[in-house]
Short mmCIF file of C-alpha atoms and ligand atoms in Angstrom, two decimals:
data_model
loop_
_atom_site.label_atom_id
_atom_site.label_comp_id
_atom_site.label_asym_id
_atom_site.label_seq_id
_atom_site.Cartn_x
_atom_site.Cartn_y
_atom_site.Cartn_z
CA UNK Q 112 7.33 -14.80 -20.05
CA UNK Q 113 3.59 -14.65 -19.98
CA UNK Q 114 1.96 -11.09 -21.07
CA UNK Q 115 -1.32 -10.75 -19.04
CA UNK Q 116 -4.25 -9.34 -21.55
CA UNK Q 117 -5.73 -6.16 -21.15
CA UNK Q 118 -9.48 -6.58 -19.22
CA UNK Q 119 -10.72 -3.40 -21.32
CA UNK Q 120 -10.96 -2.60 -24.82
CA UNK Q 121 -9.38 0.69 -26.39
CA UNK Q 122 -12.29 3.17 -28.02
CA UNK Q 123 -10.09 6.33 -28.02
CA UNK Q 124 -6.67 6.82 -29.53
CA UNK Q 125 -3.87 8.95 -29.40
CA UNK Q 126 -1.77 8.96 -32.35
CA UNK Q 127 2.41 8.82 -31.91
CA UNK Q 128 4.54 10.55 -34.49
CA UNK Q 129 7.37 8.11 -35.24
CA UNK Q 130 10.50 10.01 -35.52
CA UNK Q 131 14.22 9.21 -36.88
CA UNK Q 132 17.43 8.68 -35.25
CA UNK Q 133 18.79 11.95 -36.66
CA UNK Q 134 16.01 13.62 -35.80
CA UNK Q 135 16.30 12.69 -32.38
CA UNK Q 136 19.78 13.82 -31.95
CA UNK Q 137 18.88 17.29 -32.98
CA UNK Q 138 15.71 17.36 -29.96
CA UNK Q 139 17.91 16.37 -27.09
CA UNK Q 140 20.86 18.53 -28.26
CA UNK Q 141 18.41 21.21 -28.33
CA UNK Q 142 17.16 20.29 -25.10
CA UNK Q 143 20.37 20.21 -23.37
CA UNK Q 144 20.60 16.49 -22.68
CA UNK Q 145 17.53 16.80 -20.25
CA UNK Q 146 14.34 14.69 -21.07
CA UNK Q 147 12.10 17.16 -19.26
CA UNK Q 148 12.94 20.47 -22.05
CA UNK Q 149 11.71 17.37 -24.88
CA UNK Q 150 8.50 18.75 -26.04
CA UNK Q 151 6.15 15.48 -25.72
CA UNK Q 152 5.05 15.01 -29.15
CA UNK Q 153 9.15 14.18 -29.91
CA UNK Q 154 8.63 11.48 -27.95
CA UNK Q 155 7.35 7.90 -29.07
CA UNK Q 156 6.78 5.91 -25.54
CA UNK Q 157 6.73 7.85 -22.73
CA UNK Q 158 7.77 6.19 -19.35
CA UNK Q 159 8.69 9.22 -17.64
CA UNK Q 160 6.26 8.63 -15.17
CA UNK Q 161 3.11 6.69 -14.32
CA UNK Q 162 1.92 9.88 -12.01
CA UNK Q 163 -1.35 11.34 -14.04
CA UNK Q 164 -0.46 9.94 -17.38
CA UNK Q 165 -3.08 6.73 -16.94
CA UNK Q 166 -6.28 6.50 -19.58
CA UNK Q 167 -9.13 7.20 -17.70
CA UNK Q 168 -12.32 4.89 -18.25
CA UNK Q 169 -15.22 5.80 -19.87
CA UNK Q 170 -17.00 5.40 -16.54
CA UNK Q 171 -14.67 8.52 -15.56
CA UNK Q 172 -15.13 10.47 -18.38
CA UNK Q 173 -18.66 10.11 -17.88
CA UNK Q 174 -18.22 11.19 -14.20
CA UNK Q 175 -16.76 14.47 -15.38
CA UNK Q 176 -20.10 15.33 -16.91
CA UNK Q 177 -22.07 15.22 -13.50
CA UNK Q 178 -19.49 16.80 -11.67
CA UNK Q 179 -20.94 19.19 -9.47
CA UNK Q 180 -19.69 22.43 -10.03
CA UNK Q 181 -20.90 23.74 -6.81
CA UNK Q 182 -18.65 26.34 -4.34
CA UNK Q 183 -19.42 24.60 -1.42
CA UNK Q 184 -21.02 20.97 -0.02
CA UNK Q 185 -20.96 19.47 -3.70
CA UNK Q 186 -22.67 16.05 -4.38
CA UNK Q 187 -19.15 15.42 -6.35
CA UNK Q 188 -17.85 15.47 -3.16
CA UNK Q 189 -19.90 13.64 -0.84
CA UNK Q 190 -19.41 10.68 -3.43
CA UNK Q 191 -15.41 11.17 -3.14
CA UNK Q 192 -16.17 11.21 0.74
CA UNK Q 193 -18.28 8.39 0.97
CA UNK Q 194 -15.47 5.88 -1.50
CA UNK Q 195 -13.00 7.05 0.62
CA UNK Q 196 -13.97 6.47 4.12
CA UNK Q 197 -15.12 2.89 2.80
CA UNK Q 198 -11.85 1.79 1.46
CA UNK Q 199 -9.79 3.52 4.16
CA UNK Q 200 -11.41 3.15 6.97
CA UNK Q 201 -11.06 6.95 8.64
CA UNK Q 202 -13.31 9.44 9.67
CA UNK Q 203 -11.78 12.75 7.60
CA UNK Q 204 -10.75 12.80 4.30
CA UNK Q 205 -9.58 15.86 2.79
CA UNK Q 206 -9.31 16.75 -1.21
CA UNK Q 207 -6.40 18.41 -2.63
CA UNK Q 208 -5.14 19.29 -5.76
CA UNK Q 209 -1.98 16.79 -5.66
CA UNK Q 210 -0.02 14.91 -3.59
CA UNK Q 211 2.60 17.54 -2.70
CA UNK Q 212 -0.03 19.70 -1.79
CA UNK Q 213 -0.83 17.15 0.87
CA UNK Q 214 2.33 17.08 2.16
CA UNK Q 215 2.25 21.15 2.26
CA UNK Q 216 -1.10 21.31 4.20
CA UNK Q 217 0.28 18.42 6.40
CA UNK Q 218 3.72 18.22 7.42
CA UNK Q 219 3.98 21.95 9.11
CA UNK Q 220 1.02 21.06 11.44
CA UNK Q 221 3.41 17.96 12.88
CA UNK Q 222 7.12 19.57 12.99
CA UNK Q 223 8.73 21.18 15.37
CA UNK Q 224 11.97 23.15 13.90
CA UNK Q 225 14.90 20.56 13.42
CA UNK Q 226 12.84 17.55 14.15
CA UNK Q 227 13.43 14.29 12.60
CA UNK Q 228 11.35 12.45 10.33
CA UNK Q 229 11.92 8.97 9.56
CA UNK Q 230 10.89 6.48 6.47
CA UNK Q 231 11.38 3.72 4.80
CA UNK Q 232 12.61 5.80 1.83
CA UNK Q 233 11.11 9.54 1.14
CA UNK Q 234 9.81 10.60 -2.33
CA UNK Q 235 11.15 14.09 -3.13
CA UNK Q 236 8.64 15.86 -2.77
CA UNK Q 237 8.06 14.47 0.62
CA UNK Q 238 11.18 15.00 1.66
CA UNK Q 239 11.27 18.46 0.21
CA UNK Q 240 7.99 19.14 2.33
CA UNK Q 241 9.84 17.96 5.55
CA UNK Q 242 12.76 20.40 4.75
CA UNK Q 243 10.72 22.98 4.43
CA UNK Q 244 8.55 22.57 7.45
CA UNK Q 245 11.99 22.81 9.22
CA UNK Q 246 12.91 19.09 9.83
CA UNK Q 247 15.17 16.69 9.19
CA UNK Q 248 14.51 13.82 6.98
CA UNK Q 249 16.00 10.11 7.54
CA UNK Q 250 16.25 7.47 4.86
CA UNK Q 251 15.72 3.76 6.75
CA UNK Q 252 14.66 1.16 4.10
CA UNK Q 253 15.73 -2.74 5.09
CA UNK Q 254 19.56 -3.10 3.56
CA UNK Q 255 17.58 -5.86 0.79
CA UNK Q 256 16.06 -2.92 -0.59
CA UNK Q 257 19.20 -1.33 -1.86
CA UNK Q 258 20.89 -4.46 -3.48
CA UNK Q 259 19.33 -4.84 -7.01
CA UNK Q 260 20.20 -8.31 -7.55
CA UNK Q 261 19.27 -10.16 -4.40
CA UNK Q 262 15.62 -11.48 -4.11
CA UNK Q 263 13.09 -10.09 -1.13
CA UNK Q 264 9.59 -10.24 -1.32
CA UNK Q 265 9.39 -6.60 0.42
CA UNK Q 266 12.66 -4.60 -0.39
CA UNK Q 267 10.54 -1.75 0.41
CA UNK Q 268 9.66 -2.30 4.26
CA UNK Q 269 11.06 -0.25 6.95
CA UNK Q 270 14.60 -1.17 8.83
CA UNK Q 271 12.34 -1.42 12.02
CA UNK Q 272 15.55 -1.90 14.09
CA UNK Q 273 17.34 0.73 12.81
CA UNK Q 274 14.36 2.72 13.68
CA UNK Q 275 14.01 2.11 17.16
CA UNK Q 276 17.63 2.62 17.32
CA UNK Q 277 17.51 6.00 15.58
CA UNK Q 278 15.03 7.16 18.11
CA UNK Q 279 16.70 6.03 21.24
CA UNK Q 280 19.81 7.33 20.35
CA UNK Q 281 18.48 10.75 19.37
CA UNK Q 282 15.76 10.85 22.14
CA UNK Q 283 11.95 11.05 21.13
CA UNK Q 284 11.53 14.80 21.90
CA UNK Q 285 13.77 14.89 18.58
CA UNK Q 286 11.61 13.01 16.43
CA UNK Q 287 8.57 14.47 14.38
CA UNK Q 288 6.92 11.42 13.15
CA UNK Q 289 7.37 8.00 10.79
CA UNK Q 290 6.18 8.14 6.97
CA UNK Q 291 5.96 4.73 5.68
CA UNK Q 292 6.17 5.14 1.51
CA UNK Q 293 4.13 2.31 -0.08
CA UNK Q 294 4.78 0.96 -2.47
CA UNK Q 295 8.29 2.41 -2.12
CA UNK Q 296 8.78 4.42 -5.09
CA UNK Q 297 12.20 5.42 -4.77
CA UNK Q 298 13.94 1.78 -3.94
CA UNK Q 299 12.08 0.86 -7.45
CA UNK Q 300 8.28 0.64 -6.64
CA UNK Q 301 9.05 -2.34 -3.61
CA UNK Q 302 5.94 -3.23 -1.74
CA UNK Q 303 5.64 -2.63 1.96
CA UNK Q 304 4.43 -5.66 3.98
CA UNK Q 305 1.43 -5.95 6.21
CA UNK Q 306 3.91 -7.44 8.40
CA UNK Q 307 6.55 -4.81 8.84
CA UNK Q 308 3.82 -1.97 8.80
CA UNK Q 309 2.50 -3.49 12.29
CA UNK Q 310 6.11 -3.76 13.71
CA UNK Q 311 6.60 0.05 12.66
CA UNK Q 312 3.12 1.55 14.48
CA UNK Q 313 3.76 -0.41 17.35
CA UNK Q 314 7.14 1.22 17.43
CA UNK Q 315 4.92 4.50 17.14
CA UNK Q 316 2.69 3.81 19.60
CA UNK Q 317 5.25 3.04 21.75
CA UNK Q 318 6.84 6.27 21.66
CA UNK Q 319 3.88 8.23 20.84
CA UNK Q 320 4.76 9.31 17.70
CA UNK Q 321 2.64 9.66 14.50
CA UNK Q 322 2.69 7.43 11.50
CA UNK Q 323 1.68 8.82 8.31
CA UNK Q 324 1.19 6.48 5.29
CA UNK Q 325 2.36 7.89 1.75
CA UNK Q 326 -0.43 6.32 -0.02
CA UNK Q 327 0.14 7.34 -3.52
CA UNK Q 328 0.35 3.32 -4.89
CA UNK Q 329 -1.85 2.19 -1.65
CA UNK Q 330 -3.32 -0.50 -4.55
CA UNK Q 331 -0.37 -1.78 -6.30
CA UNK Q 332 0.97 -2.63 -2.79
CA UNK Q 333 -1.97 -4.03 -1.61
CA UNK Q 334 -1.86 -6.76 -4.87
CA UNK Q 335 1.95 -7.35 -3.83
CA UNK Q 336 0.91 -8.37 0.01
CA UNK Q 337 -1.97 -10.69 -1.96
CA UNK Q 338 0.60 -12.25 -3.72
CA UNK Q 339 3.45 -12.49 -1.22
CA UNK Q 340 2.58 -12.93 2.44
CA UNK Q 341 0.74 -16.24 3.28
CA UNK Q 342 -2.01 -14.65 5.90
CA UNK Q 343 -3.36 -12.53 3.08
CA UNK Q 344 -3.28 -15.20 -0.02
CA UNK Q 345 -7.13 -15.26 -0.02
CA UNK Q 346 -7.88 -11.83 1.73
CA UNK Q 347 -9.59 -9.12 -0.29
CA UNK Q 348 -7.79 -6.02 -1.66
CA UNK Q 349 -10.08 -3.80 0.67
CA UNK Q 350 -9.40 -5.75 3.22
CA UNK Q 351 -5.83 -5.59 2.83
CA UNK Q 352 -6.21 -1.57 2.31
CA UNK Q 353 -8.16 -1.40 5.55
CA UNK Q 354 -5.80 -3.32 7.32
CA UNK Q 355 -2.90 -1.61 6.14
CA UNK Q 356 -4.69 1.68 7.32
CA UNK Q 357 -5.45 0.59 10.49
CA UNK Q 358 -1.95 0.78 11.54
CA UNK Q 359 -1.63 4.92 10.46
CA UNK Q 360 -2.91 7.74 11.65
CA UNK Q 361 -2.92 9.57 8.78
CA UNK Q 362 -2.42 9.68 5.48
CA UNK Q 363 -0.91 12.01 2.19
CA UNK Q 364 -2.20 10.69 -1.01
CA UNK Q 365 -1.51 11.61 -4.83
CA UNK Q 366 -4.65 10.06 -7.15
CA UNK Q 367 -2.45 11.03 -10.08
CA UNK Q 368 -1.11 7.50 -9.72
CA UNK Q 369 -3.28 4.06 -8.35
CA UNK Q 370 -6.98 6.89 -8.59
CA UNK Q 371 -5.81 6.99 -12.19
CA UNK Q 372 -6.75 10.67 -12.39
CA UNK Q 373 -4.74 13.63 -14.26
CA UNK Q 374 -4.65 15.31 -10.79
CA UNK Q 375 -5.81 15.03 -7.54
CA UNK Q 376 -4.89 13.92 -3.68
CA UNK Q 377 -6.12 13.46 -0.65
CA UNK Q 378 -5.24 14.06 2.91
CA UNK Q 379 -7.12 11.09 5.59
CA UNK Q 380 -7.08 11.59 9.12
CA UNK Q 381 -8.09 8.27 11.40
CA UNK Q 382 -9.10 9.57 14.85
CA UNK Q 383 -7.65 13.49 15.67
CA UNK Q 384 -9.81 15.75 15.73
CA UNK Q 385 -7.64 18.53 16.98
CA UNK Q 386 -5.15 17.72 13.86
CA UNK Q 387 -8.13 17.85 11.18
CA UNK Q 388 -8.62 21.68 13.01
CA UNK Q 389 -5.05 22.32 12.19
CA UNK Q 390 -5.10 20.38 8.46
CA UNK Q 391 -8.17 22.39 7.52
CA UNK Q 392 -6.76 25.52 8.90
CA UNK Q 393 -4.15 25.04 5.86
CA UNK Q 394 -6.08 23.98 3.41
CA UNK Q 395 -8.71 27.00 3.20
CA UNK Q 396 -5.92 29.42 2.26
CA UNK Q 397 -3.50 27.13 0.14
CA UNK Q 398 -6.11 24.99 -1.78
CA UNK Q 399 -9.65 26.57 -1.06
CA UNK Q 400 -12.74 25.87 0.71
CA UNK Q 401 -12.93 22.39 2.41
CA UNK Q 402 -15.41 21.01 -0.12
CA UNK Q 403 -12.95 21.27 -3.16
CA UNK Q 404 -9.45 21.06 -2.05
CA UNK Q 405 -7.99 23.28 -5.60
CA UNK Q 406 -10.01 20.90 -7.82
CA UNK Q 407 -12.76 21.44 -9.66
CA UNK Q 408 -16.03 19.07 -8.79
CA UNK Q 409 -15.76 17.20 -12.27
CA UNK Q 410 -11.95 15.98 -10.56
CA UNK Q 411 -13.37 14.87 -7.37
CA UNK Q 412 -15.75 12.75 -9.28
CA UNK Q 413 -13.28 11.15 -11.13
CA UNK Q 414 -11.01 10.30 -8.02
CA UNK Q 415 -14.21 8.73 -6.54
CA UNK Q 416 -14.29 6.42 -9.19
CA UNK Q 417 -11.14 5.69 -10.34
CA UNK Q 418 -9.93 4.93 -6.60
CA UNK Q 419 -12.92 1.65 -6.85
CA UNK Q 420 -11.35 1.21 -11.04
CA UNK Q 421 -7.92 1.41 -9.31
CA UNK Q 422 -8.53 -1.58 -6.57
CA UNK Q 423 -9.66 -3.67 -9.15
CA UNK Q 424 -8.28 -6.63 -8.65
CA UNK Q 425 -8.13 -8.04 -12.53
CA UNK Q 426 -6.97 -4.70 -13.41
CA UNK Q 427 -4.13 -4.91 -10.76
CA UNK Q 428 -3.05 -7.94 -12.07
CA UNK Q 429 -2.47 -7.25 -15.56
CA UNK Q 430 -1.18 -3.88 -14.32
CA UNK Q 431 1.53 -5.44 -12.19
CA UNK Q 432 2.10 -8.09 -14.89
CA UNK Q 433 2.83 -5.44 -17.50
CA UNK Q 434 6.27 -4.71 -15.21
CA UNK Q 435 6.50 -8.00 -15.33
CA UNK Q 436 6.26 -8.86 -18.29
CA UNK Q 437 8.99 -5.77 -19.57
CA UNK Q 438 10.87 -7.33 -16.80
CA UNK Q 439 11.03 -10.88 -17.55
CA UNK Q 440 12.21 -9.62 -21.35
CA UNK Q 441 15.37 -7.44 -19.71
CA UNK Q 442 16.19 -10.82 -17.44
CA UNK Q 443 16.42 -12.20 -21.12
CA UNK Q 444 18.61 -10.10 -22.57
CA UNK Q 445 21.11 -9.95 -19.44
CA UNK Q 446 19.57 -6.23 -18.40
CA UNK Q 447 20.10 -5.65 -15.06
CA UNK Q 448 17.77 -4.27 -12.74
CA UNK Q 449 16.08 -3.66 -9.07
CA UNK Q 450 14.77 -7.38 -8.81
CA UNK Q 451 11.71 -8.34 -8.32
CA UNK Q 452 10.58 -5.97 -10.30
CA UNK Q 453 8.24 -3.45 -8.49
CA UNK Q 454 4.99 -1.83 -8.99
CA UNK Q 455 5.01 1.34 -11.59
CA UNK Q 456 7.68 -0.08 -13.52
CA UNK Q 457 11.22 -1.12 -13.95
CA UNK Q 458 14.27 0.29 -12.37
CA UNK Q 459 17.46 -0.42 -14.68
CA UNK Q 460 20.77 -0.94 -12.61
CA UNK Q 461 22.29 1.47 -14.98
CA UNK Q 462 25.14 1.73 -12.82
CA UNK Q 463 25.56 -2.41 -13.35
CA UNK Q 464 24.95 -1.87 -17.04
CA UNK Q 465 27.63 1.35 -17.54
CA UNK Q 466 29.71 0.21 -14.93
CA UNK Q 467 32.44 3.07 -17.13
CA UNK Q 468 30.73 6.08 -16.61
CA UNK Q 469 31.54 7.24 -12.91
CA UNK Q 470 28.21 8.39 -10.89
CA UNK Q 471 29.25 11.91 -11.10
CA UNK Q 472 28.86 11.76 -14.90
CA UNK Q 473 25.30 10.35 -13.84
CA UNK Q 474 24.66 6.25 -15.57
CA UNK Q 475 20.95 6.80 -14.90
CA UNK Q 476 20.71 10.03 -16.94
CA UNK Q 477 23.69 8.54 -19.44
CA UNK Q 478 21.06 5.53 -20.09
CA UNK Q 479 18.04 7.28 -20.18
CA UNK Q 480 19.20 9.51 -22.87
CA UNK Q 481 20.56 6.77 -24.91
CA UNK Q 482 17.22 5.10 -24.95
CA UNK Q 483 15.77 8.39 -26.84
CA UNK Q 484 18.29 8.40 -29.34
CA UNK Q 485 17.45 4.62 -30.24
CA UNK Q 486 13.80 4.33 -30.26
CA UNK Q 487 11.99 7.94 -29.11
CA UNK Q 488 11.64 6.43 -25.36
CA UNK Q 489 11.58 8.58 -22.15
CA UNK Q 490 12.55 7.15 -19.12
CA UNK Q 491 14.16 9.33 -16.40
CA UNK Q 492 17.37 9.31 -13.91
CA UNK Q 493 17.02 8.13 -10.46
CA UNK Q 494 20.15 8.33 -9.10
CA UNK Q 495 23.28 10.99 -8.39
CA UNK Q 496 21.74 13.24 -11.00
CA UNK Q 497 18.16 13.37 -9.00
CA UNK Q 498 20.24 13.80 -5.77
CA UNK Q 499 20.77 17.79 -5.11
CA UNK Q 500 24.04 18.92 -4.10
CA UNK Q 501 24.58 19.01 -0.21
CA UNK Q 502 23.28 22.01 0.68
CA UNK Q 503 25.59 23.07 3.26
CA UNK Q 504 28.96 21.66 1.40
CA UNK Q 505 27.96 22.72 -1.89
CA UNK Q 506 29.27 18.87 -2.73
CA UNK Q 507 27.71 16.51 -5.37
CA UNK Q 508 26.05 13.68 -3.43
CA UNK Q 509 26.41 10.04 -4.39
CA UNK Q 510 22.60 8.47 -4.67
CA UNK Q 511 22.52 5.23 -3.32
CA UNK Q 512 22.20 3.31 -6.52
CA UNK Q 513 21.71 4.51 -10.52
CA UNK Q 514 18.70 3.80 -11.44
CA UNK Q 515 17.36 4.44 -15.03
CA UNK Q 516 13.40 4.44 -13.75
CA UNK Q 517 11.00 3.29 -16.74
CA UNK Q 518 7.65 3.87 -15.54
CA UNK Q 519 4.74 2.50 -16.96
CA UNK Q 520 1.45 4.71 -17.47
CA UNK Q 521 -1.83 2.68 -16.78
CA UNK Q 522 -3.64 1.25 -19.18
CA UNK Q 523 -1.64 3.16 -21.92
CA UNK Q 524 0.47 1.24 -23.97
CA UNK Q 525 0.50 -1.96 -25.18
CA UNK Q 526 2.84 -5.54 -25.19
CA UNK Q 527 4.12 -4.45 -28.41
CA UNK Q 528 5.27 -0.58 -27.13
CA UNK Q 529 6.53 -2.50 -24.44
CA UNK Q 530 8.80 -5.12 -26.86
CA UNK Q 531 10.08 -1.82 -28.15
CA UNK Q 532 11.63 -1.07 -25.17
CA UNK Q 533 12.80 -4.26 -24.45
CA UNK Q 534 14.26 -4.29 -27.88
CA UNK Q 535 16.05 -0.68 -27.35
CA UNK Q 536 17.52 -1.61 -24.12
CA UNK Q 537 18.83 -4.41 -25.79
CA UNK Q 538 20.25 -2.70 -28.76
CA UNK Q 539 21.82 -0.22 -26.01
CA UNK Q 540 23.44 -2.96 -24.04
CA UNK Q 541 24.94 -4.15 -26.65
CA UNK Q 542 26.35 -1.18 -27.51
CA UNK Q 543 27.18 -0.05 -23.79
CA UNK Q 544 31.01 0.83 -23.97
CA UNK Q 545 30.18 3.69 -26.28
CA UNK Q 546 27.95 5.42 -24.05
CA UNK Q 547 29.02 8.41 -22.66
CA UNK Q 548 28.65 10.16 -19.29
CA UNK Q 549 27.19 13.79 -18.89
CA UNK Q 550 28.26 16.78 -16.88
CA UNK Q 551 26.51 19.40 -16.21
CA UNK Q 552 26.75 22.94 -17.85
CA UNK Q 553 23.84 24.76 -15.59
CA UNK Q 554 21.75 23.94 -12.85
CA UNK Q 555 19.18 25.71 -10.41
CA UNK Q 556 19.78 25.19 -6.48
CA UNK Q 557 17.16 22.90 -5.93
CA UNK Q 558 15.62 20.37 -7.89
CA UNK Q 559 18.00 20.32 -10.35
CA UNK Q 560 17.57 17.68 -12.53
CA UNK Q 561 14.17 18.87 -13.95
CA UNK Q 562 16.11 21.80 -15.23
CA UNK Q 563 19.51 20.80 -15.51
CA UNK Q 564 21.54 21.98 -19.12
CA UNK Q 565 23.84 18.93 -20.20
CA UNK Q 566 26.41 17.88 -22.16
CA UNK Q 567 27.98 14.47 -23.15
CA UNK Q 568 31.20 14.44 -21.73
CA UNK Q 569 34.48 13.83 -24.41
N1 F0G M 845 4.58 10.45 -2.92
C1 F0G M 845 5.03 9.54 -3.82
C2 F0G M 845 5.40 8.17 -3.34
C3 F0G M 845 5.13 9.87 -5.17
O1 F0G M 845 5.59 8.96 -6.04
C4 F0G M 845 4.76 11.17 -5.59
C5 F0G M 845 4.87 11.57 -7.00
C6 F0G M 845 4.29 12.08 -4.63
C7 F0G M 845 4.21 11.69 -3.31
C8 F0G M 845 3.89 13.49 -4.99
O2 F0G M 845 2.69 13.49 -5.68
O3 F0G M 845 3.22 14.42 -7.94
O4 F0G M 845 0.87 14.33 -7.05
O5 F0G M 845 2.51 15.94 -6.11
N2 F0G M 845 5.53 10.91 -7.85
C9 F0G M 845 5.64 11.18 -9.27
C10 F0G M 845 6.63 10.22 -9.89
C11 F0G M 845 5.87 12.60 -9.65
O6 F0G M 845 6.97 10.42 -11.07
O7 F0G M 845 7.04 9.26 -9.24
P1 F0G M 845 2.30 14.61 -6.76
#
């Protein structure tokens, strides 16, 4: 259990107000069991997600003071450009102001109304973006990357046979495109492998469909194919990213997560000029003139250099190793979870760990709000809770595992916020019969869980 030092040095704090149990049990009553309605200062550690919540650098900060604040043709921006077509290789990149935004300016320019599109595993919002562009989203992650326990260096590559299946049996002309998800957020953070990303584009190419790379943790990944596939052990992480490119044709990007920025995304185009017509005939009237993409100049600065901070490889390392090092200390204590652990954070197999509470009273929501009443922490639910109801059936649908997601902000907390965790988990799992499920008083349509009203059930 080795804790990899920080390669910085803190010279701005935060302070954390330390709160008490009973205190505690008040805030979530009074937010209806739902971590989102917390206001944040009643929370000690916050692992609700690693998506803008990083420390920027002071080289960052700095950048924000020679942002250039111009309408149009910015030097801010020519920097961003000039970063991004070196580490990704293609010849438009497009600002926006997150990465959903990229999906919106993107995914109506490639689908056709009930068209597939098929992934390794969507995020939501991608998925939501897919819906509402009129097609049909398709889950096909390799059946490692759904069982927790079992070891795979890449639980989050594509099913590649299951893909060429999928399109033979429902003909090409029924197919929008592939999104490949990398890391793989949703399976737990899994890496995507060099490997499996050439068998997927040559299943594109064959069929003459798309491939568009979800690149919002493009750097974690890139440390994960370093580590794990032999051909790559002494490659560079640019050369990796490059490589990894090479194989898309575009790409959707939030820099809220590896650009370590509090928002920003990009949109990268390899070699289509009639699609960057399209893309930018979006983008003017949802996010603004080409030059700023719904950010200000200061932001595009910042992406430009926390996109080189975020490839860094000594960074990456104790990044990654932070995960590790929460996760080696829940192997420990006999906490399950998605194994190895991923990039962002650790998934708990909350389902293993409540195996009591059915999924409809939602373990992954059940743990996560256990976890604030022992030590102020904040994780979130990624499992039947996160899963909408089916929207045709009006029935609750079972997620594919219960995951309790703690994600880790970069370069944020420390080994010792990180024991506290540890320690609360702990404390909860020893506790873990008296845990109760939740069911749901009120909840929106769509999106439910970030508004969902609870209540502990019995
Ligand atoms: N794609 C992936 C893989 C993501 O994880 C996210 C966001 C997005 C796209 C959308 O980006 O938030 O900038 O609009 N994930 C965050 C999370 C919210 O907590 O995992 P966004």
């Amino acid at each position: 259990m080795k804790y990899i030092a920080e390669p910085f040095k803190i010279k701005m704090v935060e302070p954390l107000r330390l709160t008490t149990p009973e205190y505690r049990r008040q805030a979530i009553q009074q937010a209806h069991y739902n971590g989102f309605a917390l206001p944040a200062a009643d929370v000690y550690i916050d692992l609700q997600t690693d998506s803008g919540t990083g420390a920027m650098s002071d080289a960052q900060w700095a950048g924000l003071m020679v942002g250039d604040e111009s309408y149009s043709g910015g030097r801010s921006y020519f920097r961003l450009m000039a970063v991004a077509q070196d580490i990704f290789g293609y010849q438009y990149n497009q600002p926006v102001h997150q990465g959903r935004a990229a999906e919106k300016v993107v995914f109506p320019t490639l689908t056709q109304p009930g068209q597939y599109w098929l992934s390794n595993t969507f995020f939501d919002t991608t998925r939501g973006h897919v819906g509402l562009a009129g097609g049909r989203p398709v889950d096909l992650v390799c059946p490692e990357g759904l069982d927790t326990g079992a070891y795979a260096d890449f639980k989050g590559n594509m099913d590649v046979a299951a893909l060429r299946d999928f399109i033979v049996q429902h003909g090409v002309e029924s197919i929008a495109g592939i999104v490949m998800t990398i890391t793989n957020n949703t399976v737990g953070g899994q890496p995507v492998s060099v490997a499996n990303m050439r068998q997927v584009s040559q299943v594109a190419r064959e069929f003459g469909l798309p491939l568009l790379i979800d690149a919002a943790r493009f750097a974690e990944n890139a440390l994960f194919v370093k580590q794990r596939e032999p051909e790559f052990a002494q490659a560079s992480l640019r050369h990796i990213t490059k490589e990894m490119f090479s194989y898309g044709d575009l790409f959707t990007m939030s820099a809220k997560k590896d650009a370590i920025v509090s928002m920003g995304g990009l949109v990268g185009v390899r070699d289509n000029p009639e699609l960057v017509e399209r893309i930018k005939a979006n983008v003017i009237p949802f996010e603004g003139y080409l030059t700023y993409g719904g950010l200000a100049g200061r932001d595009l600065e910042a992406i430009a250099i926390g996109l080189e901070e975020g490839l860094d490889e000594d960074y990456l390392r104790y990044r990654i190793g932070q995960s590790q090092y929460l996760a080696d200390r829940l192997e420990a204590d006999g906490v399950p979870f998605q194994s190895p652990v991923g990039g962002h954070g650790v998934f708990v197999d909350a389902g293993r760990l409540l195996p009591h509470i059915p999924w409809q009273q939602f373990p992954g929501h059940a743990l996560a709000i256990e976890l604030y009443l022992e030590a102020g922490v904040r994780a979130c639910d990624i499992g039947s809770l996160l899963m909408d109801r089916d929207p045709v059936t009006g029935q609750p649908q079972r997620a594919p595992a219960e995951f309790t997601r703690l994600a880790i902000p970069r370069r944020v907390y420390t080994q010792a916020h990180l024991d506290v965790v540890a320690d609360a988990l702990a404390a909860v799992k020893d506790r873990a019969d008296s845990v109760p499920g939740y069911e749901i008083v009120w909840e929106p349509k769509v999106l439910r869980h970030f508004t969902a009203r609870l209540r502990p059930v019995g």
